[in-house]
């Protein structure tokens, strides 16, 4: 899902995890999905991401209650955005 395919574009790891956790709820072992989410959260701290509005940002905090929607810092402006609250980005 995170790789480019002939029939679809690649998707961000955060979007894929969100789809697995919410859209496919019950299809996977919940304990395994929860472990995957927490491991990914630890791995992605400090990573740079490109937002759907085109801005490049750095992941500065991942809330345990919303692991697929981190708090980010926009590189150009220094603005802090909580993606758990700001759902359109």
Backbone as JSON, one array per atom type, in Angstrom:
{
  "sequence": "XXXXXXXXXXXXXXXXXXXXXXXXXXXXXXXXXXXXXXXXXXXXXXXXXXXXXXXXXXXXXXXXXXXXXXXXXXXXXXXXXXXXXXXXX",
  "N": [[0.81, -1.2, 0.0], [2.08, 1.16, 0.5], [3.72, 1.44, -1.62], [4.36, 2.46, -5.0], [2.12, 1.56, -7.55], [1.0, 0.11, -10.68], [-1.71, 0.43, -10.93], [-2.48, 2.2, -8.96], [-1.61, 5.08, -6.95], [1.12, 5.51, -4.62], [0.64, 5.45, -1.04], [0.77, 7.34, 2.01], [2.53, 6.11, 4.9], [1.21, 6.75, 7.3], [-1.44, 7.14, 6.49], [-2.04, 4.58, 5.55], [-1.78, 3.05, 7.91], [-3.83, 4.23, 9.37], [-6.03, 3.45, 7.83], [-5.9, 0.65, 8.15], [-6.27, 0.48, 10.91], [-8.76, 1.78, 11.39], [-10.66, 1.55, 9.15], [-10.47, -1.15, 8.42], [-11.12, -2.46, 10.73], [-11.32, -5.2, 12.87], [-10.64, -7.05, 10.95], [-8.04, -7.73, 11.32], [-5.77, -9.0, 13.82], [-6.22, -7.37, 16.8], [-4.29, -6.82, 18.8], [-1.88, -7.13, 17.43], [-2.07, -5.11, 15.49], [-2.13, -2.87, 17.18], [0.43, -3.04, 18.35], [1.96, -2.68, 16.04], [1.24, -0.02, 15.39], [2.27, 1.39, 17.66], [5.0, 0.8, 17.46], [5.62, 1.95, 14.99], [5.12, 4.6, 15.59], [7.19, 5.22, 17.38], [9.34, 4.96, 15.65], [8.95, 6.99, 13.78], [9.24, 9.53, 14.92], [10.61, 12.75, 14.63], [10.87, 12.54, 11.92], [10.63, 13.82, 8.58], [7.83, 14.99, 6.79], [5.63, 15.25, 3.96], [2.91, 17.26, 3.62], [-0.61, 17.17, 2.65], [-1.17, 19.68, 1.74], [1.1, 20.53, 0.59], [3.18, 21.52, 2.15], [6.3, 20.99, 3.85], [7.03, 19.23, 6.74], [7.99, 18.5, 10.16], [7.75, 15.72, 12.27], [6.91, 16.12, 15.56], [5.68, 15.19, 17.86], [3.83, 12.41, 18.99], [0.74, 11.52, 19.89], [-0.5, 9.11, 22.13], [-3.17, 8.42, 21.96], [-3.91, 9.09, 19.42], [-2.32, 7.99, 17.2], [-1.89, 7.95, 14.44], [-2.19, 10.52, 13.66], [-0.13, 12.81, 14.04], [1.52, 15.49, 15.93], [2.85, 18.18, 14.28], [5.57, 20.23, 12.99], [5.7, 22.9, 10.88], [8.08, 23.4, 8.43], [8.85, 25.8, 7.02], [7.48, 27.96, 8.27], [7.48, 27.44, 10.99], [5.21, 26.91, 12.34], [3.12, 25.12, 14.57], [1.16, 22.26, 14.3], [-1.55, 20.32, 15.25], [-2.44, 17.39, 14.04], [-4.38, 15.68, 14.83], [-6.45, 17.26, 15.65], [-6.75, 19.11, 13.58], [-8.18, 17.98, 11.05], [-8.38, 18.19, 8.26], [-5.94, 18.32, 7.07]],
  "CA": [[0.0, 0.0, 0.0], [2.96, 2.32, 0.53], [4.53, 1.42, -2.84], [3.71, 2.85, -6.25], [1.64, 0.44, -8.37], [0.48, 0.52, -11.99], [-3.14, 0.7, -10.82], [-2.77, 3.23, -7.96], [-0.46, 5.8, -6.41], [1.51, 5.09, -3.27], [0.0, 6.19, 0.03], [1.66, 7.56, 3.14], [2.41, 5.09, 5.94], [0.2, 7.17, 8.28], [-2.76, 6.87, 5.92], [-2.21, 3.13, 5.51], [-2.05, 2.61, 9.28], [-5.16, 4.71, 9.73], [-6.99, 2.58, 7.15], [-5.86, -0.66, 8.81], [-6.81, 0.59, 12.26], [-10.17, 2.2, 11.44], [-11.51, 1.01, 8.08], [-10.42, -2.61, 8.41], [-11.24, -2.9, 12.12], [-11.88, -6.54, 12.99], [-10.04, -7.94, 9.96], [-6.71, -8.09, 11.79], [-5.65, -9.16, 15.26], [-6.12, -6.03, 17.39], [-3.01, -6.69, 19.53], [-0.82, -6.97, 16.43], [-2.23, -3.77, 14.91], [-1.74, -1.91, 18.23], [1.89, -3.11, 18.43], [2.46, -2.04, 14.81], [1.05, 1.42, 15.56], [3.2, 1.96, 18.64], [6.35, 0.68, 16.9], [5.74, 2.95, 13.93], [5.17, 5.91, 16.24], [8.55, 5.4, 17.9], [10.24, 5.05, 14.51], [8.73, 8.17, 12.94], [9.53, 10.8, 15.61], [11.68, 13.5, 13.99], [10.84, 12.37, 10.47], [10.02, 14.88, 7.79], [6.7, 14.52, 6.0], [5.02, 16.22, 3.06], [1.48, 17.31, 3.89], [-1.44, 17.26, 1.45], [-1.19, 21.07, 1.28], [2.39, 20.78, -0.03], [4.2, 21.94, 3.12], [7.18, 20.0, 4.45], [6.94, 19.37, 8.18], [8.7, 17.52, 10.98], [6.92, 15.14, 13.33], [7.53, 16.45, 16.84], [5.02, 14.5, 18.96], [2.76, 11.49, 18.6], [-0.14, 11.24, 21.02], [-0.85, 7.68, 22.2], [-4.57, 8.27, 21.6], [-4.1, 9.41, 18.0], [-0.98, 7.7, 16.68], [-1.79, 8.2, 13.0], [-2.39, 11.96, 13.46], [0.86, 13.41, 14.94], [1.72, 16.93, 16.01], [3.96, 18.48, 13.37], [6.07, 21.6, 12.92], [5.9, 23.27, 9.48], [9.48, 23.81, 8.31], [9.02, 27.18, 6.57], [6.92, 28.97, 9.17], [7.63, 27.08, 12.39], [3.87, 26.72, 12.9], [2.84, 23.81, 15.16], [-0.19, 21.83, 13.94], [-1.97, 19.03, 15.76], [-3.24, 16.78, 12.98], [-5.52, 15.03, 15.46], [-7.5, 18.27, 15.72], [-6.87, 19.68, 12.24], [-8.39, 16.76, 10.28], [-8.35, 18.36, 6.81], [-4.55, 18.15, 6.58]],
  "C": [[0.85, 1.26, 0.0], [3.87, 2.39, -0.69], [3.7, 1.82, -4.04], [3.33, 1.59, -7.03], [1.11, 0.98, -9.69], [-0.97, 0.97, -11.89], [-3.5, 1.73, -9.74], [-1.47, 3.88, -7.5], [-0.12, 5.27, -5.03], [0.82, 5.98, -2.25], [0.99, 6.33, 1.19], [1.47, 6.45, 4.17], [1.36, 5.45, 6.99], [-1.21, 6.88, 7.78], [-3.05, 5.37, 5.9], [-2.52, 2.6, 6.91], [-3.43, 3.04, 9.74], [-6.24, 3.84, 9.09], [-7.04, 1.2, 7.81], [-6.55, -0.58, 10.15], [-8.3, 0.89, 12.28], [-11.05, 1.5, 10.41], [-11.58, -0.51, 8.09], [-10.51, -3.2, 9.81], [-11.93, -4.26, 12.17], [-11.3, -7.53, 12.0], [-8.68, -8.46, 10.41], [-6.74, -8.26, 13.31], [-5.35, -7.8, 15.88], [-4.79, -5.83, 18.1], [-1.85, -6.46, 18.56], [-0.88, -5.57, 15.82], [-1.77, -2.71, 15.92], [-0.22, -1.88, 18.38], [2.52, -2.44, 17.21], [2.37, -0.52, 14.92], [2.07, 2.02, 16.52], [4.64, 1.88, 18.15], [6.59, 1.74, 15.83], [5.86, 4.34, 14.53], [6.56, 6.19, 16.77], [9.55, 5.62, 16.77], [10.14, 6.4, 13.8], [8.99, 9.51, 13.62], [10.74, 11.47, 14.95], [11.72, 13.38, 12.49], [10.21, 13.59, 9.8], [8.95, 14.27, 6.9], [6.22, 15.64, 5.09], [3.52, 16.14, 3.27], [0.69, 17.44, 2.59], [-1.58, 18.69, 0.94], [0.16, 21.49, 0.69], [3.5, 21.19, 0.92], [5.01, 20.75, 3.61], [7.2, 20.27, 5.94], [7.75, 18.29, 8.87], [7.76, 17.02, 12.06], [7.62, 15.4, 14.66], [6.9, 15.73, 18.02], [3.94, 13.59, 18.41], [2.0, 11.12, 19.86], [-0.56, 9.77, 20.99], [-2.3, 7.44, 21.8], [-4.87, 8.52, 20.14], [-2.77, 9.23, 17.27], [-0.81, 7.96, 15.19], [-1.97, 9.68, 12.66], [-1.43, 12.72, 14.38], [0.76, 14.94, 15.01], [2.97, 17.22, 15.18], [4.35, 19.95, 13.45], [6.38, 21.88, 11.45], [7.29, 23.9, 9.36], [9.63, 25.29, 7.95], [8.61, 28.2, 7.63], [7.16, 28.68, 10.65], [6.3, 26.85, 13.09], [3.72, 25.28, 13.4], [1.38, 23.47, 14.86], [-0.44, 20.45, 14.54], [-2.9, 18.41, 14.73], [-4.42, 15.99, 13.54], [-6.71, 15.96, 15.56], [-7.8, 18.84, 14.34], [-6.98, 18.53, 11.25], [-8.31, 16.94, 8.77], [-6.95, 18.24, 6.22], [-4.16, 16.71, 6.81]]
}
